[in-house]
Amino acid sequence: MTNSAPLDDIRRKRFALVRSGRWNEADRLAGNAVALGPGELEPGTLAYLPGSPRNGRWSRGVRALSFRAVQAANLGAGREEAVDAALRALTAVGTRDSGTFWQALMVLTYADEVAAAHRIWASKAGRGDVHDLLGGRIMLLRGDPRAAVRLLDGALGRGVHARLRAVAVAWLVLALTEAGEPDRARAVLESERLAGVLAEHPDSAELYFARGRLLLAEGQGAGALDEFLECGRQLASWGVVNPAVLPWRSSAALAAFDAGDLVLARICADKDLVAARRWGAPRGIGLGLHACALARGDDVLLEEAIAYLGRASTADEALRARHDLAQLLLGRGEVERARKHTRRLREAASDLCPQWIDAANVLASRLLRNDGESALSRQERRIALLARAGKSNREIAAELCLTLRTVEFHLTAVYRKMGVAGRPGLRRAFVPTA
Amino acid sequence: MSRWSADPGHDCAAAVAVGLLAAGENWTEAVQAAETALASPVCRANPLCVSRALGTLVCAGELVAADTHSLSLLEERPGDRVMAECVLLARACVARHTGDLERCSSLLATLRHNGIADEIRSVALLWKVELLVARGEARAAEALLVAHDVDARIKSGHPGRSLLLSATATVAMATDRPHDALEAHLACGRALAEDGVVNPGVLQWRSHASRAALACGDNEEALRLAMEEHAAAARWGEPRALGRSLSAVARASAPNGEDLTTYERAIRLLEMAHARLELAEVLCDYADRLTAHGRQAAACEIYALARATALDIGDTALVSRVDEVVGCADASGGPVLTPVEAEVARLVRTGLNNREIGTKLAMATRTVELHLTRVYRKLGLSGRRELQVTRWTGTLRTHRGVTGGYSG
């Protein structure tokens, strides 16, 4: 994979160490190799770093500094030190070394220092793949998916360096999904031949993640879950635990929730939140809280999640949390609060994310049809959850030891109380679990 | 059992962590308490606190955090032998959880047991017994129990008796005495309950007991134990314990189709938890079950995967179990779909019909049908519907490596 035999050897040893659960020893091995290794090397061979343009022949000290920041970000501890190291490396080389520039800006985005990253990125005017791709990523994280699409699409159209292609496609798919254009996102994947089984690629985690988000937006929870879990498997083989690198666990929790696997949703959400708190960047914490809140049906946690996501996040993530909160409140019969959040969702969506306008309208019409008595009874809730997970009335009757007629009777009440037209509406709606 | 239950009058964060671990109700808070303890200078200087906090992290599956803390503790306090023993034991536990059996045993060998608490010694003994059994050296494990006078210590109410009972049961199971194994596991469960430990994350005695019950022919008891463990593991909410309990449920269930889904969920969780030791065994059980369902081709592939995982972690007992079942020299050469077949299968799963697939892949509908027939035969599926609902074809992609993932 690299051009140097000793480096290949270190790379192999590193993967073996990670596989045996010796994460820190693996990172030390790689860190030493970068500090002492040959003049030019691709840091992405020794640590997870999507894209990973080569470091030039800059002093080994600078190279080791930015590499250490990447390693800290991957393990998800020591955020301040990582940011500090990234900034110092940037000061030392500026944009003259695209490898260092890439590493430092990636670390800043992982640490939610998006404003700083944007300032630095904008001050170093340039064209070229590295600049456009980083710009796309920064725009996406600043909540401007359309600008991200322009930059990434432009770069791909011109033809990016082969090593950067996968990550450019992955980020473009994410940006298109967030901009409410899933069809275009799907078309990009098809035309790049990245929609099917993926060949081994160092950045495939990014692709799996983007495909998962796309499936989630298309309402295919089970398929999305598979993509996220594969993304997690890829990252685990690299030794990445920080959800800021790719928030696959919280996304998997949302997908598992959609697919009706509440236990898996809770496990993914809890693990994610603990790791996000360890790293301490608000976006990750907000995503973790969102997933935990959904898995537990906890509106207070969701409000907290929105507060975190509002501080640092892509627009889509904050809107999704607001949408889920309105659904949760509606499901609980707290109509007034649900109405308030639906209104705010529509206001925010009309600026940036048109795909959420439809969702807000669906909520609003459900609220209109609502006759004031909408809290589900225990039995209704149980039946609604089973129906939502795709069970037929007959299967539900068998599982709960009821007659078919009783199930139908309860479901009618569920549809009326939730203000949905029938099973398809129910599938898109939120059923409180507790 | 001071390691797991909080002492009265002592309520530092490490004690809180271990109390939360024993109760098994609140995973998040247990992990956070353990990390708080390791961040506090007082607890960090106290071997008992360190051993509790690291133990909590390991049992909670937060292995990266356990690795980071234990490594820096070793470097911080180079002369502190007692501390080093506690930390090395924790590192051995991490190695055992990730399935690095070789390293686990070499770490255990460096422990000299100078002044460390008695129950820590019992933990080390249990791991050693497990390792020997995994290597197919059941007799040596039995001798180890005798050498440590385990029976007498259990009878005298030793503080680590639940661990000793688990070790006894493991040896009994490996030497074809399932009735003794079941009895010892049940006794282990009682001992844990007396100490207030109800969390399957600490010791999964019920799934072991369930396996023993199956070997005794008592399916009803096996299923009951497995379901109980599953309920407790779901309360605790940690993937390794949950995955293992699900596999116990699947193993004890009748082969009605539901069992395969349960196995797949278990495998998914164990992969997430990086639990290769359990994964190897569960893959092997899953393959057995696939065979029982008449899906030879799928079983063959899973056997190959189980074998590769077992080989990687050094579980020779499991490797020979696979070799015995498969009985073919080349276990790795299972049925592999050609790229075209895989693509056709994928498109079927996305809901396209044969004509649409033909258009998409620029081939005649008849050719698509031909490919599909081969796919069904290779995967042991009855037809289109089964291909669409089965999760298994996903494993063609996801089970690429030993535990998946990018390997360079």
PDB file of N, CA, C and O in Angstrom, chain A residues 310-354:
ATOM      1  N   GLY A 310     -27.873  23.143  18.095  1.00  0.00           N
ATOM      2  CA  GLY A 310     -27.999  24.506  17.619  1.00  0.00           C
ATOM      3  C   GLY A 310     -26.674  25.232  17.682  1.00  0.00           C
ATOM      4  O   GLY A 310     -26.388  26.117  16.885  1.00  0.00           O
ATOM      5  N   ARG A 311     -25.840  24.820  18.652  1.00  0.00           N
ATOM      6  CA  ARG A 311     -24.567  25.495  18.830  1.00  0.00           C
ATOM      7  C   ARG A 311     -23.576  25.141  17.738  1.00  0.00           C
ATOM      8  O   ARG A 311     -22.817  25.968  17.275  1.00  0.00           O
ATOM      9  N   ALA A 312     -23.541  23.883  17.362  1.00  0.00           N
ATOM     10  CA  ALA A 312     -22.550  23.482  16.367  1.00  0.00           C
ATOM     11  C   ALA A 312     -23.078  22.283  15.636  1.00  0.00           C
ATOM     12  O   ALA A 312     -23.135  21.207  16.187  1.00  0.00           O
ATOM     13  N   SER A 313     -23.498  22.481  14.422  1.00  0.00           N
ATOM     14  CA  SER A 313     -24.075  21.324  13.769  1.00  0.00           C
ATOM     15  C   SER A 313     -24.418  21.645  12.341  1.00  0.00           C
ATOM     16  O   SER A 313     -24.503  22.793  11.945  1.00  0.00           O
ATOM     17  N   THR A 314     -24.677  20.619  11.582  1.00  0.00           N
ATOM     18  CA  THR A 314     -25.249  20.848  10.280  1.00  0.00           C
ATOM     19  C   THR A 314     -26.720  21.144  10.513  1.00  0.00           C
ATOM     20  O   THR A 314     -27.309  20.700  11.491  1.00  0.00           O
ATOM     21  N   ALA A 315     -27.307  21.907   9.632  1.00  0.00           N
ATOM     22  CA  ALA A 315     -28.696  22.327   9.803  1.00  0.00           C
ATOM     23  C   ALA A 315     -29.602  21.112   9.891  1.00  0.00           C
ATOM     24  O   ALA A 315     -30.518  21.056  10.708  1.00  0.00           O
ATOM     25  N   ASP A 316     -29.322  20.134   9.061  1.00  0.00           N
ATOM     26  CA  ASP A 316     -30.181  18.963   8.967  1.00  0.00           C
ATOM     27  C   ASP A 316     -30.303  18.254  10.313  1.00  0.00           C
ATOM     28  O   ASP A 316     -31.376  17.824  10.698  1.00  0.00           O
ATOM     29  N   GLU A 317     -29.183  18.156  11.018  1.00  0.00           N
ATOM     30  CA  GLU A 317     -29.198  17.415  12.274  1.00  0.00           C
ATOM     31  C   GLU A 317     -30.054  18.108  13.320  1.00  0.00           C
ATOM     32  O   GLU A 317     -30.809  17.464  14.057  1.00  0.00           O
ATOM     33  N   ALA A 318     -29.957  19.438  13.377  1.00  0.00           N
ATOM     34  CA  ALA A 318     -30.767  20.174  14.349  1.00  0.00           C
ATOM     35  C   ALA A 318     -32.244  20.066  13.990  1.00  0.00           C
ATOM     36  O   ALA A 318     -33.103  19.911  14.869  1.00  0.00           O
ATOM     37  N   LEU A 319     -32.561  20.148  12.691  1.00  0.00           N
ATOM     38  CA  LEU A 319     -33.963  20.080  12.275  1.00  0.00           C
ATOM     39  C   LEU A 319     -34.547  18.699  12.545  1.00  0.00           C
ATOM     40  O   LEU A 319     -35.688  18.569  12.969  1.00  0.00           O
ATOM     41  N   ARG A 320     -33.738  17.672  12.299  1.00  0.00           N
ATOM     42  CA  ARG A 320     -34.223  16.320  12.564  1.00  0.00           C
ATOM     43  C   ARG A 320     -34.571  16.172  14.044  1.00  0.00           C
ATOM     44  O   ARG A 320     -35.604  15.587  14.396  1.00  0.00           O
ATOM     45  N   ALA A 321     -33.723  16.720  14.900  1.00  0.00           N
ATOM     46  CA  ALA A 321     -33.984  16.618  16.341  1.00  0.00           C
ATOM     47  C   ALA A 321     -35.273  17.363  16.693  1.00  0.00           C
ATOM     48  O   ALA A 321     -36.104  16.876  17.460  1.00  0.00           O
ATOM     49  N   ARG A 322     -35.457  18.552  16.118  1.00  0.00           N
ATOM     50  CA  ARG A 322     -36.669  19.340  16.389  1.00  0.00           C
ATOM     51  C   ARG A 322     -37.911  18.579  15.900  1.00  0.00           C
ATOM     52  O   ARG A 322     -38.927  18.521  16.586  1.00  0.00           O
ATOM     53  N   HIS A 323     -37.783  17.988  14.710  1.00  0.00           N
ATOM     54  CA  HIS A 323     -38.882  17.215  14.143  1.00  0.00           C
ATOM     55  C   HIS A 323     -39.261  16.048  15.062  1.00  0.00           C
ATOM     56  O   HIS A 323     -40.434  15.828  15.368  1.00  0.00           O
ATOM     57  N   ASP A 324     -38.237  15.330  15.541  1.00  0.00           N
ATOM     58  CA  ASP A 324     -38.514  14.186  16.409  1.00  0.00           C
ATOM     59  C   ASP A 324     -39.140  14.631  17.722  1.00  0.00           C
ATOM     60  O   ASP A 324     -39.988  13.934  18.283  1.00  0.00           O
ATOM     61  N   LEU A 325     -38.723  15.802  18.196  1.00  0.00           N
ATOM     62  CA  LEU A 325     -39.313  16.316  19.441  1.00  0.00           C
ATOM     63  C   LEU A 325     -40.795  16.611  19.236  1.00  0.00           C
ATOM     64  O   LEU A 325     -41.637  16.241  20.065  1.00  0.00           O
ATOM     65  N   ALA A 326     -41.120  17.270  18.114  1.00  0.00           N
ATOM     66  CA  ALA A 326     -42.525  17.585  17.854  1.00  0.00           C
ATOM     67  C   ALA A 326     -43.348  16.299  17.747  1.00  0.00           C
ATOM     68  O   ALA A 326     -44.447  16.197  18.297  1.00  0.00           O
ATOM     69  N   GLN A 327     -42.786  15.297  17.078  1.00  0.00           N
ATOM     70  CA  GLN A 327     -43.473  14.012  16.946  1.00  0.00           C
ATOM     71  C   GLN A 327     -43.709  13.370  18.296  1.00  0.00           C
ATOM     72  O   GLN A 327     -44.783  12.839  18.585  1.00  0.00           O
ATOM     73  N   LEU A 328     -42.652  13.403  19.115  1.00  0.00           N
ATOM     74  CA  LEU A 328     -42.734  12.790  20.445  1.00  0.00           C
ATOM     75  C   LEU A 328     -43.828  13.463  21.266  1.00  0.00           C
ATOM     76  O   LEU A 328     -44.655  12.798  21.899  1.00  0.00           O
ATOM     77  N   LEU A 329     -43.845  14.792  21.228  1.00  0.00           N
ATOM     78  CA  LEU A 329     -44.829  15.532  22.016  1.00  0.00           C
ATOM     79  C   LEU A 329     -46.235  15.259  21.506  1.00  0.00           C
ATOM     80  O   LEU A 329     -47.168  15.066  22.282  1.00  0.00           O
ATOM     81  N   LEU A 330     -46.359  15.209  20.203  1.00  0.00           N
ATOM     82  CA  LEU A 330     -47.663  14.920  19.609  1.00  0.00           C
ATOM     83  C   LEU A 330     -48.133  13.532  20.027  1.00  0.00           C
ATOM     84  O   LEU A 330     -49.293  13.340  20.427  1.00  0.00           O
ATOM     85  N   GLY A 331     -47.194  12.577  19.988  1.00  0.00           N
ATOM     86  CA  GLY A 331     -47.527  11.214  20.387  1.00  0.00           C
ATOM     87  C   GLY A 331     -47.957  11.147  21.839  1.00  0.00           C
ATOM     88  O   GLY A 331     -48.737  10.299  22.237  1.00  0.00           O
ATOM     89  N   ARG A 332     -47.423  12.037  22.652  1.00  0.00           N
ATOM     90  CA  ARG A 332     -47.762  12.051  24.067  1.00  0.00           C
ATOM     91  C   ARG A 332     -49.024  12.845  24.355  1.00  0.00           C
ATOM     92  O   ARG A 332     -49.473  12.923  25.481  1.00  0.00           O
ATOM     93  N   GLY A 333     -49.510  13.555  23.338  1.00  0.00           N
ATOM     94  CA  GLY A 333     -50.702  14.368  23.558  1.00  0.00           C
ATOM     95  C   GLY A 333     -50.396  15.762  24.079  1.00  0.00           C
ATOM     96  O   GLY A 333     -51.296  16.478  24.512  1.00  0.00           O
ATOM     97  N   GLU A 334     -49.136  16.183  24.050  1.00  0.00           N
ATOM     98  CA  GLU A 334     -48.826  17.550  24.480  1.00  0.00           C
ATOM     99  C   GLU A 334     -48.909  18.455  23.256  1.00  0.00           C
ATOM    100  O   GLU A 334     -47.898  18.867  22.680  1.00  0.00           O
ATOM    101  N   VAL A 335     -50.132  18.774  22.882  1.00  0.00           N
ATOM    102  CA  VAL A 335     -50.384  19.401  21.582  1.00  0.00           C
ATOM    103  C   VAL A 335     -49.778  20.793  21.479  1.00  0.00           C
ATOM    104  O   VAL A 335     -49.198  21.152  20.449  1.00  0.00           O
ATOM    105  N   GLU A 336     -49.900  21.556  22.556  1.00  0.00           N
ATOM    106  CA  GLU A 336     -49.414  22.942  22.491  1.00  0.00           C
ATOM    107  C   GLU A 336     -47.920  22.992  22.201  1.00  0.00           C
ATOM    108  O   GLU A 336     -47.461  23.712  21.319  1.00  0.00           O
ATOM    109  N   ARG A 337     -47.166  22.191  22.966  1.00  0.00           N
ATOM    110  CA  ARG A 337     -45.718  22.196  22.768  1.00  0.00           C
ATOM    111  C   ARG A 337     -45.371  21.642  21.384  1.00  0.00           C
ATOM    112  O   ARG A 337     -44.457  22.137  20.720  1.00  0.00           O
ATOM    113  N   ALA A 338     -46.097  20.650  20.972  1.00  0.00           N
ATOM    114  CA  ALA A 338     -45.847  20.073  19.648  1.00  0.00           C
ATOM    115  C   ALA A 338     -46.051  21.135  18.575  1.00  0.00           C
ATOM    116  O   ALA A 338     -45.261  21.245  17.624  1.00  0.00           O
ATOM    117  N   ARG A 339     -47.105  21.930  18.764  1.00  0.00           N
ATOM    118  CA  ARG A 339     -47.416  22.959  17.775  1.00  0.00           C
ATOM    119  C   ARG A 339     -46.270  23.977  17.690  1.00  0.00           C
ATOM    120  O   ARG A 339     -45.840  24.371  16.619  1.00  0.00           O
ATOM    121  N   LYS A 340     -45.766  24.359  18.881  1.00  0.00           N
ATOM    122  CA  LYS A 340     -44.691  25.350  18.928  1.00  0.00           C
ATOM    123  C   LYS A 340     -43.456  24.847  18.153  1.00  0.00           C
ATOM    124  O   LYS A 340     -42.887  25.567  17.332  1.00  0.00           O
ATOM    125  N   HIS A 341     -43.105  23.593  18.410  1.00  0.00           N
ATOM    126  CA  HIS A 341     -41.886  23.084  17.753  1.00  0.00           C
ATOM    127  C   HIS A 341     -42.109  22.859  16.262  1.00  0.00           C
ATOM    128  O   HIS A 341     -41.187  23.026  15.466  1.00  0.00           O
ATOM    129  N   THR A 342     -43.334  22.513  15.886  1.00  0.00           N
ATOM    130  CA  THR A 342     -43.621  22.360  14.456  1.00  0.00           C
ATOM    131  C   THR A 342     -43.447  23.692  13.739  1.00  0.00           C
ATOM    132  O   THR A 342     -42.881  23.760  12.649  1.00  0.00           O
ATOM    133  N   ARG A 343     -43.928  24.759  14.410  1.00  0.00           N
ATOM    134  CA  ARG A 343     -43.809  26.087  13.820  1.00  0.00           C
ATOM    135  C   ARG A 343     -42.334  26.442  13.633  1.00  0.00           C
ATOM    136  O   ARG A 343     -41.899  26.887  12.573  1.00  0.00           O
ATOM    137  N   ARG A 344     -41.547  26.185  14.667  1.00  0.00           N
ATOM    138  CA  ARG A 344     -40.123  26.543  14.577  1.00  0.00           C
ATOM    139  C   ARG A 344     -39.409  25.684  13.543  1.00  0.00           C
ATOM    140  O   ARG A 344     -38.484  26.144  12.877  1.00  0.00           O
ATOM    141  N   LEU A 345     -39.845  24.453  13.430  1.00  0.00           N
ATOM    142  CA  LEU A 345     -39.252  23.584  12.408  1.00  0.00           C
ATOM    143  C   LEU A 345     -39.502  24.154  11.023  1.00  0.00           C
ATOM    144  O   LEU A 345     -38.594  24.241  10.191  1.00  0.00           O
ATOM    145  N   ARG A 346     -40.742  24.604  10.788  1.00  0.00           N
ATOM    146  CA  ARG A 346     -41.069  25.103   9.459  1.00  0.00           C
ATOM    147  C   ARG A 346     -40.296  26.382   9.142  1.00  0.00           C
ATOM    148  O   ARG A 346     -39.812  26.560   8.028  1.00  0.00           O
ATOM    149  N   GLU A 347     -40.172  27.245  10.153  1.00  0.00           N
ATOM    150  CA  GLU A 347     -39.420  28.490   9.936  1.00  0.00           C
ATOM    151  C   GLU A 347     -37.976  28.193   9.545  1.00  0.00           C
ATOM    152  O   GLU A 347     -37.460  28.727   8.567  1.00  0.00           O
ATOM    153  N   ALA A 348     -37.342  27.319  10.337  1.00  0.00           N
ATOM    154  CA  ALA A 348     -35.929  27.026  10.082  1.00  0.00           C
ATOM    155  C   ALA A 348     -35.759  26.290   8.755  1.00  0.00           C
ATOM    156  O   ALA A 348     -34.793  26.523   8.028  1.00  0.00           O
ATOM    157  N   ALA A 349     -36.702  25.397   8.444  1.00  0.00           N
ATOM    158  CA  ALA A 349     -36.558  24.593   7.240  1.00  0.00           C
ATOM    159  C   ALA A 349     -36.671  25.437   5.981  1.00  0.00           C
ATOM    160  O   ALA A 349     -35.984  25.184   4.994  1.00  0.00           O
ATOM    161  N   SER A 350     -37.532  26.450   6.024  1.00  0.00           N
ATOM    162  CA  SER A 350     -37.751  27.210   4.797  1.00  0.00           C
ATOM    163  C   SER A 350     -36.483  27.943   4.379  1.00  0.00           C
ATOM    164  O   SER A 350     -36.302  28.261   3.211  1.00  0.00           O
ATOM    165  N   ASP A 351     -35.569  28.202   5.338  1.00  0.00           N
ATOM    166  CA  ASP A 351     -34.320  28.860   4.963  1.00  0.00           C
ATOM    167  C   ASP A 351     -33.388  27.921   4.214  1.00  0.00           C
ATOM    168  O   ASP A 351     -32.854  28.263   3.173  1.00  0.00           O
ATOM    169  N   LEU A 352     -33.158  26.750   4.789  1.00  0.00           N
ATOM    170  CA  LEU A 352     -32.033  25.951   4.320  1.00  0.00           C
ATOM    171  C   LEU A 352     -32.380  24.564   3.807  1.00  0.00           C
ATOM    172  O   LEU A 352     -31.779  24.075   2.862  1.00  0.00           O
ATOM    173  N   CYS A 353     -33.281  23.907   4.479  1.00  0.00           N
ATOM    174  CA  CYS A 353     -33.475  22.494   4.211  1.00  0.00           C
ATOM    175  C   CYS A 353     -34.911  22.228   3.801  1.00  0.00           C
ATOM    176  O   CYS A 353     -35.750  21.877   4.629  1.00  0.00           O
ATOM    177  N   PRO A 354     -35.229  22.385   2.521  1.00  0.00           N
ATOM    178  CA  PRO A 354     -36.617  22.252   2.068  1.00  0.00           C
ATOM    179  C   PRO A 354     -37.220  20.887   2.388  1.00  0.00           C
ATOM    180  O   PRO A 354     -38.423  20.765   2.516  1.00  0.00           O
TER     181      PRO A 354
END
